[in-house]
JSON list of C-alpha atoms in Angstrom, two decimals:
[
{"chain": "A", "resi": 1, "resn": "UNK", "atom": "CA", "xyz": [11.43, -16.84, 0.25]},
{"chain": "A", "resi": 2, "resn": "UNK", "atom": "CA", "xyz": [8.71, -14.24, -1.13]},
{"chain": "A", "resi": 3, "resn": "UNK", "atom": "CA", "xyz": [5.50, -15.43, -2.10]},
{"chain": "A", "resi": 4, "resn": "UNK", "atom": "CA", "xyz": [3.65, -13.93, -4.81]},
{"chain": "A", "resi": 5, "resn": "UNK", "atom": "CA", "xyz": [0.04, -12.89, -4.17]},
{"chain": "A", "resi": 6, "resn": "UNK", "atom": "CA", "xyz": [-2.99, -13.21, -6.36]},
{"chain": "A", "resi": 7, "resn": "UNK", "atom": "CA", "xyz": [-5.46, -10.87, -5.83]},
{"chain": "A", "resi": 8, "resn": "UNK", "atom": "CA", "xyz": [-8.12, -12.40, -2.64]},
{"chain": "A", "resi": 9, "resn": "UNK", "atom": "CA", "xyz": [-4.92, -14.85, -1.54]},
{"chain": "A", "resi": 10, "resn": "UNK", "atom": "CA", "xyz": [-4.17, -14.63, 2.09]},
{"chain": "A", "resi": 11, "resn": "UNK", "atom": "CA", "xyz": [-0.60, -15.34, 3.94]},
{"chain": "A", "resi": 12, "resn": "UNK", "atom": "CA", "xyz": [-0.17, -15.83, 7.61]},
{"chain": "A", "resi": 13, "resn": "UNK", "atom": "CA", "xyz": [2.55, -13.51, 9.30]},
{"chain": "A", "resi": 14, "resn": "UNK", "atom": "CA", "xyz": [4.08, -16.19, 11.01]},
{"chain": "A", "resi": 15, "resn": "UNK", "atom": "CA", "xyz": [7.74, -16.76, 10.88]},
{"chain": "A", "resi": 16, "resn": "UNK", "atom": "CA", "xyz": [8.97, -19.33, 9.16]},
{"chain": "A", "resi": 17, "resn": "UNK", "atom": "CA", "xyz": [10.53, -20.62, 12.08]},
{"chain": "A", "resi": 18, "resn": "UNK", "atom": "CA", "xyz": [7.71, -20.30, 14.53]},
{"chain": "A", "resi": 19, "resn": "UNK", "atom": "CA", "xyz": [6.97, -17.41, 16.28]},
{"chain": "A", "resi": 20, "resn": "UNK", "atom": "CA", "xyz": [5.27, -13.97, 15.13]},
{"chain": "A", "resi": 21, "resn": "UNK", "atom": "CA", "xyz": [6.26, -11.58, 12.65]},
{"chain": "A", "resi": 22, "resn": "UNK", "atom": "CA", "xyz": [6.60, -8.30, 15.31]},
{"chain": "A", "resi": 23, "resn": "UNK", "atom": "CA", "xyz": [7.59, -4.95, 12.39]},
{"chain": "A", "resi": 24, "resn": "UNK", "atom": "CA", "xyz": [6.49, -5.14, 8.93]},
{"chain": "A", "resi": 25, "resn": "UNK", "atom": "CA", "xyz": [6.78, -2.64, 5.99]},
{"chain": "A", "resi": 26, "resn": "UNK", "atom": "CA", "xyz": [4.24, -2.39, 3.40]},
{"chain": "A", "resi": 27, "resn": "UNK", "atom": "CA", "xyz": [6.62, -1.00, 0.60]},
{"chain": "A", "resi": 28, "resn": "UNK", "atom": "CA", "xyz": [5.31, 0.63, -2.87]},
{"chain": "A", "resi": 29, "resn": "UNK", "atom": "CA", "xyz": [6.95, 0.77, -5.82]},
{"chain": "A", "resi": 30, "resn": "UNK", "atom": "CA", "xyz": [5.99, 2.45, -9.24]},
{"chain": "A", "resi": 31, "resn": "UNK", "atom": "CA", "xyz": [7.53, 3.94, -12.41]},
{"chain": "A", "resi": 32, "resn": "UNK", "atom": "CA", "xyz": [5.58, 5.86, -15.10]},
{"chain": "A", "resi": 33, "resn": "UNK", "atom": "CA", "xyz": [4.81, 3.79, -18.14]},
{"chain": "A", "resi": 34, "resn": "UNK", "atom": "CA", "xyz": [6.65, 4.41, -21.48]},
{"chain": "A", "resi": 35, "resn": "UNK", "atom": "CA", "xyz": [4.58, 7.06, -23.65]},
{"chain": "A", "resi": 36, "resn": "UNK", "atom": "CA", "xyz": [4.09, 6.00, -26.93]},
{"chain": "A", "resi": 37, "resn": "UNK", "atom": "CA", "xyz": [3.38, 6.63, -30.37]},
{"chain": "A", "resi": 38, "resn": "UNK", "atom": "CA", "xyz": [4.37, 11.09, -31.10]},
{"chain": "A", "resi": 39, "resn": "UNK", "atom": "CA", "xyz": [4.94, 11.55, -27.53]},
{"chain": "A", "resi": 40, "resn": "UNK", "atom": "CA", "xyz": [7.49, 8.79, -27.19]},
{"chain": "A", "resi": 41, "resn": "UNK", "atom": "CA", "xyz": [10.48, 10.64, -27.22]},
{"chain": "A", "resi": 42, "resn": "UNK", "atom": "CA", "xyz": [9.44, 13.06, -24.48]},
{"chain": "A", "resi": 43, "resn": "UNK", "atom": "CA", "xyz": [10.42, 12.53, -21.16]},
{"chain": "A", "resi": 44, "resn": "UNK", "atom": "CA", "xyz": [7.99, 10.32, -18.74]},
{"chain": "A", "resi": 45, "resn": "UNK", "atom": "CA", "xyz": [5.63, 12.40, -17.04]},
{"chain": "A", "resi": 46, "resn": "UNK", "atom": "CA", "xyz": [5.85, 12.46, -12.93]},
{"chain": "A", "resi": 47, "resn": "UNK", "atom": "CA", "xyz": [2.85, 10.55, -11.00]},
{"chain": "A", "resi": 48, "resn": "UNK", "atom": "CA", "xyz": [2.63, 11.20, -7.31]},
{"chain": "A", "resi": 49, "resn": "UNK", "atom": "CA", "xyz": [0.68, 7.95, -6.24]},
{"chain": "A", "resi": 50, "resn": "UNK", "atom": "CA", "xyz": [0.79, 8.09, -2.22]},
{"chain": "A", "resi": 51, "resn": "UNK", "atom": "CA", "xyz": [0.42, 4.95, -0.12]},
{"chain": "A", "resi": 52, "resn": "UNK", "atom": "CA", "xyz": [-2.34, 5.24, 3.22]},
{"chain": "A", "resi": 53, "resn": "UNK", "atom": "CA", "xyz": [-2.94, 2.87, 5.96]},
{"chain": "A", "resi": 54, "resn": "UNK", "atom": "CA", "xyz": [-6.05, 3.23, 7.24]},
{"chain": "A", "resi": 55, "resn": "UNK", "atom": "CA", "xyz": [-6.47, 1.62, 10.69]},
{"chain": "A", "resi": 56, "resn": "UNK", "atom": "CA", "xyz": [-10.24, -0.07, 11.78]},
{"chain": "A", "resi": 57, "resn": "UNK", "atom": "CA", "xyz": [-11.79, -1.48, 15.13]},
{"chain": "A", "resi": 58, "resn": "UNK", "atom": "CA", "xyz": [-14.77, -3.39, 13.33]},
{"chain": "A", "resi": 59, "resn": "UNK", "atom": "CA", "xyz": [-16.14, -1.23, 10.66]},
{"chain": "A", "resi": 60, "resn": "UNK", "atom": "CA", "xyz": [-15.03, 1.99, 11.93]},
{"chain": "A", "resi": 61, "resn": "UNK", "atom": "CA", "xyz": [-12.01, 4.10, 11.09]},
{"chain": "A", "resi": 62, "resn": "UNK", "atom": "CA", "xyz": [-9.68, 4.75, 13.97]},
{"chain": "A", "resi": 63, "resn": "UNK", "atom": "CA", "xyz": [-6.69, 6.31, 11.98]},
{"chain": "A", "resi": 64, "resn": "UNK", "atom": "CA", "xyz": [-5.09, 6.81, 8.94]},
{"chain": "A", "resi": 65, "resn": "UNK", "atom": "CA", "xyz": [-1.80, 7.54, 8.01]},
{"chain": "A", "resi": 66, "resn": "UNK", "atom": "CA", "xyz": [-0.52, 9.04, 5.19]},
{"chain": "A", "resi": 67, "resn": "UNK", "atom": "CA", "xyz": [1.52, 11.88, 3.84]},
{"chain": "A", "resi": 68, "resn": "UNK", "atom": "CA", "xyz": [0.24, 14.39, 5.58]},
{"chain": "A", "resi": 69, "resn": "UNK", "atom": "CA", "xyz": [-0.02, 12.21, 9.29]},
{"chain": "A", "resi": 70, "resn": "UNK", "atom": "CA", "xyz": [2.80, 10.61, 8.81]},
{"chain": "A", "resi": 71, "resn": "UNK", "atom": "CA", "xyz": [2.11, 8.71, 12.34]},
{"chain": "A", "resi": 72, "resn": "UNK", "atom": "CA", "xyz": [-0.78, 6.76, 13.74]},
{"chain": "A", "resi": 73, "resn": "UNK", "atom": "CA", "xyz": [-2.16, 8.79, 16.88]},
{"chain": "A", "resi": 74, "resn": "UNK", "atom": "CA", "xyz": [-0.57, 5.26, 18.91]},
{"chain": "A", "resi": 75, "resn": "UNK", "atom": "CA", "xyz": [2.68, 5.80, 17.32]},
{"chain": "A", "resi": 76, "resn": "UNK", "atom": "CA", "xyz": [2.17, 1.97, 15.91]},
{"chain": "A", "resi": 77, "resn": "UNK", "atom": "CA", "xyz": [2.22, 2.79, 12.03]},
{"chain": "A", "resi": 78, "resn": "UNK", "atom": "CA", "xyz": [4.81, 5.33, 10.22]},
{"chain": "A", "resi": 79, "resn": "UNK", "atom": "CA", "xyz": [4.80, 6.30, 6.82]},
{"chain": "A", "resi": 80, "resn": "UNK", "atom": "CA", "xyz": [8.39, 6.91, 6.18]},
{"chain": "A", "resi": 81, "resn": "UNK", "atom": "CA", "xyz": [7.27, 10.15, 3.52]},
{"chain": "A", "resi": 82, "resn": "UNK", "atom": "CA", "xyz": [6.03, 11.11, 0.26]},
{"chain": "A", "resi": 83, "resn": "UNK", "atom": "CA", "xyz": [7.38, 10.61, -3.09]},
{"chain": "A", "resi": 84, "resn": "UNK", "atom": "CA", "xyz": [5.79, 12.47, -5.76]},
{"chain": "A", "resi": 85, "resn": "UNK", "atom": "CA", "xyz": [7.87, 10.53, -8.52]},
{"chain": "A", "resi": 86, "resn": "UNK", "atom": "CA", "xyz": [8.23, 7.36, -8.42]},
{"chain": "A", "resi": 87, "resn": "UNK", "atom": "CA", "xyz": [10.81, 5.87, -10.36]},
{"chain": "A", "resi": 88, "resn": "UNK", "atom": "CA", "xyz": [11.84, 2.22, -8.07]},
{"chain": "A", "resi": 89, "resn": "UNK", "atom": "CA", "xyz": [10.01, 0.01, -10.52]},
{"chain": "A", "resi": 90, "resn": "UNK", "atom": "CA", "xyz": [10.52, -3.18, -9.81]},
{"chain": "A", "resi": 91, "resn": "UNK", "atom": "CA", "xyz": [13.87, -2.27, -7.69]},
{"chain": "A", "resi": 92, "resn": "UNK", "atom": "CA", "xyz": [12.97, -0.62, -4.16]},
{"chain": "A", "resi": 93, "resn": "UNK", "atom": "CA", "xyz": [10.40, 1.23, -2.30]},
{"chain": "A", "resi": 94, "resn": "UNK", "atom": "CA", "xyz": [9.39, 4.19, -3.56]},
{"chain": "A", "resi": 95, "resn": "UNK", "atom": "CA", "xyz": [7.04, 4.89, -0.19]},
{"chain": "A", "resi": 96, "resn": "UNK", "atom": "CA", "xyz": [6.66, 2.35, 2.53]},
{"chain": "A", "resi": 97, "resn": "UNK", "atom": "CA", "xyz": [4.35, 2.27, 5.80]},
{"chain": "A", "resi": 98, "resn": "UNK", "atom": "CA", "xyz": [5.76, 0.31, 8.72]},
{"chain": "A", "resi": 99, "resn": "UNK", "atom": "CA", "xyz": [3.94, -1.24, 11.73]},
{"chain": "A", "resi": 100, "resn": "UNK", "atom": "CA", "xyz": [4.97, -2.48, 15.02]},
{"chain": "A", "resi": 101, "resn": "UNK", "atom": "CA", "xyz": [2.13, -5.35, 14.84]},
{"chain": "A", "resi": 102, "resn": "UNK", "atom": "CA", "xyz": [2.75, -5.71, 18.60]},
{"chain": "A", "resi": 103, "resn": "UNK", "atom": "CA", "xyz": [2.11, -1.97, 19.66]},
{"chain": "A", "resi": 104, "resn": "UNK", "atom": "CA", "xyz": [-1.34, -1.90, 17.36]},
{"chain": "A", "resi": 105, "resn": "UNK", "atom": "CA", "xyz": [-3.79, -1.25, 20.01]},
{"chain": "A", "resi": 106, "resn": "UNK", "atom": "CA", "xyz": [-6.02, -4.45, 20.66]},
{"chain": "A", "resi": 107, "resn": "UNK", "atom": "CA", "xyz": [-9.11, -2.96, 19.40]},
{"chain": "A", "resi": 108, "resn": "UNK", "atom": "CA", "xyz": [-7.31, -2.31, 15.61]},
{"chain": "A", "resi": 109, "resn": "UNK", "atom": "CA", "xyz": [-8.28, -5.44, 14.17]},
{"chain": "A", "resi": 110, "resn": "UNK", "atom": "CA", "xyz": [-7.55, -4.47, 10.56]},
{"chain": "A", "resi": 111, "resn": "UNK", "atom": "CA", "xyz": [-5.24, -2.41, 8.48]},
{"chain": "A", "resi": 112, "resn": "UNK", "atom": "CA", "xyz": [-5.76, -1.80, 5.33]},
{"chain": "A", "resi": 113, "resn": "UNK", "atom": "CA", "xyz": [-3.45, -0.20, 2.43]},
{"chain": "A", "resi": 114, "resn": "UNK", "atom": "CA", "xyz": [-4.43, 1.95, -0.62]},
{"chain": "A", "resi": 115, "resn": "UNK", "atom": "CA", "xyz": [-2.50, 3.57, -2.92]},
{"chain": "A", "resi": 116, "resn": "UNK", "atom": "CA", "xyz": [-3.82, 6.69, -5.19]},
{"chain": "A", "resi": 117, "resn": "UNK", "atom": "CA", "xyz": [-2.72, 8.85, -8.50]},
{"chain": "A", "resi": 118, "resn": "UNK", "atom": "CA", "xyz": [-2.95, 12.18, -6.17]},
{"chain": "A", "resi": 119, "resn": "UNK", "atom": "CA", "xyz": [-2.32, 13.92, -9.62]},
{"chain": "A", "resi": 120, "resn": "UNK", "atom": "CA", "xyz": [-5.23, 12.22, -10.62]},
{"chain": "A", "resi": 121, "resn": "UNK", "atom": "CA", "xyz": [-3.51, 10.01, -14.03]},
{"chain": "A", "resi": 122, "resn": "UNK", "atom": "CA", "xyz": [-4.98, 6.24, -14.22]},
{"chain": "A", "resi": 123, "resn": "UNK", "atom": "CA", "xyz": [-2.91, 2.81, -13.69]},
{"chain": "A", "resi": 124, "resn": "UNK", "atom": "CA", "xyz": [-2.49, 2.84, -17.63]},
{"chain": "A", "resi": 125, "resn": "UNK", "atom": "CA", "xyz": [-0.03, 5.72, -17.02]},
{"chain": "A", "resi": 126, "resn": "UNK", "atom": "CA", "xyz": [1.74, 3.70, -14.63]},
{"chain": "A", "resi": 127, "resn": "UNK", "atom": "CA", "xyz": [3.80, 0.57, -14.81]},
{"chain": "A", "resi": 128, "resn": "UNK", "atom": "CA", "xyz": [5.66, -1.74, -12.50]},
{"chain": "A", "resi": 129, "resn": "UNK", "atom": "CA", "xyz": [3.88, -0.97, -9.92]},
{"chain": "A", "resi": 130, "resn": "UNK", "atom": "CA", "xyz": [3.71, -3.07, -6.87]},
{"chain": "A", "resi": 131, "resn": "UNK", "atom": "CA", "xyz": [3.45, -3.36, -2.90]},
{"chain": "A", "resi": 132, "resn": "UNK", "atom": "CA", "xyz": [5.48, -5.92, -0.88]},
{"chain": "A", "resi": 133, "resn": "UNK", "atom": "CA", "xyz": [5.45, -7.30, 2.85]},
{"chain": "A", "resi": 134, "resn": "UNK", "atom": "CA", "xyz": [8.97, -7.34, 4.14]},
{"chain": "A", "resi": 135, "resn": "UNK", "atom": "CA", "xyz": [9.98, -8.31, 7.89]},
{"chain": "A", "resi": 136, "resn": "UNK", "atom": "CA", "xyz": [11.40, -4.99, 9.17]},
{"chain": "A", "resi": 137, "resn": "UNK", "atom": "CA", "xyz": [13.92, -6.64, 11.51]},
{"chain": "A", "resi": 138, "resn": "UNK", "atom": "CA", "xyz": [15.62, -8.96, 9.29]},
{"chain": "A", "resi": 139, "resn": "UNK", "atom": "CA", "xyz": [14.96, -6.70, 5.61]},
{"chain": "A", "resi": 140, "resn": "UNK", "atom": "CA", "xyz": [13.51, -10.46, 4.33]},
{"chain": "A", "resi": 141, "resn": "UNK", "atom": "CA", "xyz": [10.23, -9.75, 1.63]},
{"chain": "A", "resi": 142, "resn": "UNK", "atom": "CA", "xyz": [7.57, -11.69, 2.86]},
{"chain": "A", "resi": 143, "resn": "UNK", "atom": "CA", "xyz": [5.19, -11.39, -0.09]},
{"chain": "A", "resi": 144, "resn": "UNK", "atom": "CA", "xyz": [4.82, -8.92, -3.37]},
{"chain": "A", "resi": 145, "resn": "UNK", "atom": "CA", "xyz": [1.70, -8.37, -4.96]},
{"chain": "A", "resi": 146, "resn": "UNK", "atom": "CA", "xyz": [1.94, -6.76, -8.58]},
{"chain": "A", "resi": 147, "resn": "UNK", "atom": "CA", "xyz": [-0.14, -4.72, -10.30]},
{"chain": "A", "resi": 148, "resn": "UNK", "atom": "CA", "xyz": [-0.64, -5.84, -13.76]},
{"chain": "A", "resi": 149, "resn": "UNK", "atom": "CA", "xyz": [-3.13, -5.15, -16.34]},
{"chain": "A", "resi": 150, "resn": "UNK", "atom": "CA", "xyz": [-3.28, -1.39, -15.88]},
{"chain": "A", "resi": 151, "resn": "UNK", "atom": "CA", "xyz": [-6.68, 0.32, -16.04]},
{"chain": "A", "resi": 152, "resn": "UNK", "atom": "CA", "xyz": [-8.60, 3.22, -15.87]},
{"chain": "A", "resi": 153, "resn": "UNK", "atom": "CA", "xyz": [-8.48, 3.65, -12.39]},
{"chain": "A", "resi": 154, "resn": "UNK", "atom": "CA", "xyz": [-6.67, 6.58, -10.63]},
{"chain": "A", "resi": 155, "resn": "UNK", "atom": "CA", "xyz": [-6.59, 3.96, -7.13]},
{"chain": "A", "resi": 156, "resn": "UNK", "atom": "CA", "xyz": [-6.49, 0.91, -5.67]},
{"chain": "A", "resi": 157, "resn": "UNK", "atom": "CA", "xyz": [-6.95, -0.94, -2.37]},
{"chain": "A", "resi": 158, "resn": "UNK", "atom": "CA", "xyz": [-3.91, -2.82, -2.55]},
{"chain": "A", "resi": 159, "resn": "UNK", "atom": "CA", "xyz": [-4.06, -5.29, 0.59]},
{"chain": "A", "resi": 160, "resn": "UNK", "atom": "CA", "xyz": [-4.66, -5.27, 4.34]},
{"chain": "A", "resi": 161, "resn": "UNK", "atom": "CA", "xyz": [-3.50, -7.13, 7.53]},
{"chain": "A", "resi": 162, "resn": "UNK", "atom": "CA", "xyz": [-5.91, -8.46, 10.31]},
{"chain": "A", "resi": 163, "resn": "UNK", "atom": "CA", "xyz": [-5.82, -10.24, 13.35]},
{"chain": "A", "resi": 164, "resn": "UNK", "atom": "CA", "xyz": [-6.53, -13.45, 13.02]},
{"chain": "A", "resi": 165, "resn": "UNK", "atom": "CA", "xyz": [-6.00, -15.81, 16.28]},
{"chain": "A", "resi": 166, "resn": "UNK", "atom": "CA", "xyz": [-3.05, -14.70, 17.98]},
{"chain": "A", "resi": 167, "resn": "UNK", "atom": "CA", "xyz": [-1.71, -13.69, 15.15]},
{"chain": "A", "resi": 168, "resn": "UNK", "atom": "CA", "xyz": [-2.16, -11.24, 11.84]},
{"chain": "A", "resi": 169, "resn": "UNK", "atom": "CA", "xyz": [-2.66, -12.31, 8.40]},
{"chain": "A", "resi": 170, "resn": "UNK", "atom": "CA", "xyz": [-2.40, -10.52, 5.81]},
{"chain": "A", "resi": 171, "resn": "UNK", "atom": "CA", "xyz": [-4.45, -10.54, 2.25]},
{"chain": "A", "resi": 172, "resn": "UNK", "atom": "CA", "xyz": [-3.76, -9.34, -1.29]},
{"chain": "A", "resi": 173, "resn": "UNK", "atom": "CA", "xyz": [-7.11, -7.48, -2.51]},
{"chain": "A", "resi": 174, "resn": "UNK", "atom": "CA", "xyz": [-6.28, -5.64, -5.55]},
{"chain": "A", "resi": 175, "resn": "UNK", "atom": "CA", "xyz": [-9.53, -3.93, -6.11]},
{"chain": "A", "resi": 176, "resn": "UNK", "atom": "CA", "xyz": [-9.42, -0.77, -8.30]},
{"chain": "A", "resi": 177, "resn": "UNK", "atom": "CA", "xyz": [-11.20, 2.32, -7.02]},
{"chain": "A", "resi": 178, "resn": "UNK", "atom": "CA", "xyz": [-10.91, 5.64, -7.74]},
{"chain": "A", "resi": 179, "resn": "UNK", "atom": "CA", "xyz": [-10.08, 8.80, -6.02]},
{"chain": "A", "resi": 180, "resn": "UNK", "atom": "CA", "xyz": [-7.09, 11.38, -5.20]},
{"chain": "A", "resi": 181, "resn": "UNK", "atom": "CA", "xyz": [-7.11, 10.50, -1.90]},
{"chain": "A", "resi": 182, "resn": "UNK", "atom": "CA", "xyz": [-7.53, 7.96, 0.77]},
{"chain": "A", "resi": 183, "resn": "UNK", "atom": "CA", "xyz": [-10.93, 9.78, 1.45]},
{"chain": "A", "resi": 184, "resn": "UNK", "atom": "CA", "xyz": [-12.13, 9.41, -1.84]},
{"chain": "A", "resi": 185, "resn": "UNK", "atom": "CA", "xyz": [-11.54, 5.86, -1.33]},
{"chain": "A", "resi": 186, "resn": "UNK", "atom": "CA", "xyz": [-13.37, 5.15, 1.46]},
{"chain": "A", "resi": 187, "resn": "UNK", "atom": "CA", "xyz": [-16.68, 3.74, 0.50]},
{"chain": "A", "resi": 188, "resn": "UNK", "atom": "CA", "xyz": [-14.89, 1.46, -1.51]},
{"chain": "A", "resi": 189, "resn": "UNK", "atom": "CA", "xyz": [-12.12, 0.02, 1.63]},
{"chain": "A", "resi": 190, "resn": "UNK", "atom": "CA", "xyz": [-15.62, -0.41, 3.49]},
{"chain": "A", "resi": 191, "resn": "UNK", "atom": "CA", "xyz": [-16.46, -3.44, 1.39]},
{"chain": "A", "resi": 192, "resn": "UNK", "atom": "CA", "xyz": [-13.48, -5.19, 1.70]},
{"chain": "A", "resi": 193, "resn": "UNK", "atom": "CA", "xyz": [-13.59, -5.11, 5.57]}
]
């Protein structure tokens, strides 16, 4: 059963049967929203958002991976590849990042996700976008966390996953940001750590 996340909720990534979640995928899925008024009969216009994991051992950065390091140093976290379209929607993954929560090196405590317009439009231009939790080795979706409202923003730090106990957790944040890149983005990821 997916649960759907508000932004600040938190769920843990324990089975539902006991035991811990071991490969997740943090899928992302977008369209380009309808153009309206003269323009409305011209075809949608491409956004390249790109999903980025950003890997931390306190408040430090120990790796990223995105389209262009498509694999953590550890070989724990792979982006599967870019999509400079979109078009999934509300349907399937457009990118996705998976992680093998049990080969995350013990001094990762936290991973957290953004997603950026690399082509620099704002979430207005976009629609249906979303991220989702699924367990990697039984294709069930964990949790989906939609991004309504739109906004001005050409980013946004869209959830992370920490350790918590023996186990991870993960948490919906939602925060808009801006920046064409997960560099860009950084001083705003730092708060949320």
């Amino acid at each position: 059963m997916t649960v759907n996340l508000s932004k600040g909720q938190q769920i843990s990534l324990t089975k539902s049967g006991g035991g811990e979640l071991t490969v997740v995928r943090m899928g992302l899925g977008w369209k380009s929203a309808p153009r309206k008024g003269f323009f409305a009969r011209m075809t949608a216009r491409e956004i390249d958002l790109d999903a980025s994991a950003v890997l931390f051992a306190g408040q430090e950065a120990q790796d990223v991976v995105f389209f262009q390091h498509l694999n953590s140093d550890d070989g724990s976290v792979r982006h599967t590849g870019d999509n400079r379209v979109g078009g999934a929607g509300q349907g399937g993954d457009d990118e996705s990042i998976v992680v093998d929560l049990q080969r995350v090196p013990v001094h990762v405590d936290q991973i957290v996700f953004t997603v950026n317009s690399f082509t620099g439009q704002t979430f207005e231009e976009v629609d249906n976008a979303f991220c989702r939790l699924v367990d990697e080795t039984t294709g069930q979706e964990l949790a989906r966390y939609t991004l309504t409202g739109g906004g001005r923003h050409t980013a946004q730090i869209m959830a992370k996953v920490r350790r918590s106990g023996g186990g991870w957790q993960m948490t919906a944040i939602g925060a808009p940001a801006d920046g064409r890149t997960f560099q860009d983005l950084m001083p705003a990821v730092a708060s949320h750590l």
